[in-house]
């Protein structure tokens, strides 16, 4: 829940989120979103190319191809970075 608040602090304050942050767990499930908070039903993102590259190359910023957001229903340009505590 706290990570959701941190993500929300990066969003614009005019009511329109330009950047939406999400947190994906080790099982490649999107579990936290800066716009929707902690999701009741995590979304499987294991099919997303940018997730695969973030897992393969931790700490390297990766751009994905434009996709229609599963939550926002708008076209987005995804960017990811694989962060690991291991």
Short mmCIF file of C-alpha atoms in Angstrom, two decimals:
data_model
loop_
_atom_site.label_atom_id
_atom_site.label_comp_id
_atom_site.label_asym_id
_atom_site.label_seq_id
_atom_site.Cartn_x
_atom_site.Cartn_y
_atom_site.Cartn_z
CA UNK A 1 0.00 0.00 0.00
CA UNK A 2 2.84 2.41 0.80
CA UNK A 3 4.53 1.80 -2.56
CA UNK A 4 1.25 2.84 -4.21
CA UNK A 5 1.40 6.20 -2.40
CA UNK A 6 5.01 6.71 -3.46
CA UNK A 7 4.06 5.98 -7.07
CA UNK A 8 1.10 8.38 -6.86
CA UNK A 9 3.39 11.18 -5.72
CA UNK A 10 5.12 11.10 -9.13
CA UNK A 11 1.88 11.61 -11.03
CA UNK A 12 0.67 15.00 -12.20
CA UNK A 13 -1.69 16.93 -9.95
CA UNK A 14 -4.04 18.23 -12.63
CA UNK A 15 -6.15 15.08 -12.55
CA UNK A 16 -4.57 13.45 -15.58
CA UNK A 17 -1.83 10.94 -14.98
CA UNK A 18 0.92 11.31 -17.59
CA UNK A 19 3.10 8.65 -16.02
CA UNK A 20 1.62 5.56 -14.39
CA UNK A 21 3.91 3.46 -12.26
CA UNK A 22 3.29 -0.22 -11.64
CA UNK A 23 4.95 -2.88 -9.52
CA UNK A 24 5.34 -6.41 -10.88
CA UNK A 25 6.24 -9.23 -8.50
CA UNK A 26 8.58 -12.19 -9.12
CA UNK A 27 5.66 -14.21 -10.52
CA UNK A 28 5.27 -11.54 -13.24
CA UNK A 29 1.95 -10.38 -11.82
CA UNK A 30 1.21 -6.65 -11.81
CA UNK A 31 0.11 -6.08 -8.20
CA UNK A 32 0.35 -2.32 -7.54
CA UNK A 33 -0.55 0.59 -9.80
CA UNK A 34 -0.14 4.30 -9.05
CA UNK A 35 -3.62 5.06 -10.37
CA UNK A 36 -5.57 2.07 -9.01
CA UNK A 37 -3.52 1.25 -5.88
CA UNK A 38 -3.13 -2.36 -4.77
CA UNK A 39 -5.03 -4.53 -7.23
CA UNK A 40 -7.59 -7.02 -5.92
CA UNK A 41 -6.86 -9.24 -8.93
CA UNK A 42 -3.23 -9.10 -10.09
CA UNK A 43 -2.69 -8.97 -13.85
CA UNK A 44 -0.40 -11.49 -15.51
CA UNK A 45 2.19 -9.57 -17.56
CA UNK A 46 4.48 -12.50 -18.32
CA UNK A 47 3.68 -12.11 -22.03
CA UNK A 48 5.00 -8.54 -22.19
CA UNK A 49 8.35 -8.12 -23.95
CA UNK A 50 9.53 -5.33 -21.66
CA UNK A 51 8.93 -7.52 -18.58
CA UNK A 52 10.98 -10.34 -20.09
CA UNK A 53 13.87 -7.98 -20.87
CA UNK A 54 13.74 -6.41 -17.39
CA UNK A 55 14.07 -9.88 -15.87
CA UNK A 56 16.94 -10.81 -18.17
CA UNK A 57 18.87 -7.55 -17.64
CA UNK A 58 18.23 -6.18 -14.14
CA UNK A 59 18.94 -2.49 -13.49
CA UNK A 60 18.82 -1.65 -17.19
CA UNK A 61 15.96 0.58 -18.35
CA UNK A 62 13.93 -1.13 -21.06
CA UNK A 63 11.37 0.33 -23.45
CA UNK A 64 8.56 -1.85 -24.71
CA UNK A 65 6.53 -1.49 -27.88
CA UNK A 66 3.38 0.67 -27.61
CA UNK A 67 0.49 -1.29 -26.09
CA UNK A 68 -3.06 -0.65 -25.02
CA UNK A 69 -3.04 -0.60 -21.22
CA UNK A 70 -5.06 -3.37 -19.61
CA UNK A 71 -6.11 -1.06 -16.79
CA UNK A 72 -6.12 2.36 -18.43
CA UNK A 73 -7.54 1.18 -21.78
CA UNK A 74 -5.31 3.83 -23.37
CA UNK A 75 -2.26 3.42 -25.57
CA UNK A 76 0.93 3.63 -23.55
CA UNK A 77 4.67 3.39 -24.10
CA UNK A 78 5.87 1.03 -21.35
CA UNK A 79 9.23 1.41 -19.71
CA UNK A 80 10.63 -1.03 -17.16
CA UNK A 81 13.58 -1.64 -14.93
CA UNK A 82 14.27 -4.91 -13.17
CA UNK A 83 15.07 -4.31 -9.52
CA UNK A 84 16.14 -7.21 -7.35
CA UNK A 85 17.04 -7.47 -3.69
CA UNK A 86 19.06 -10.62 -4.39
#
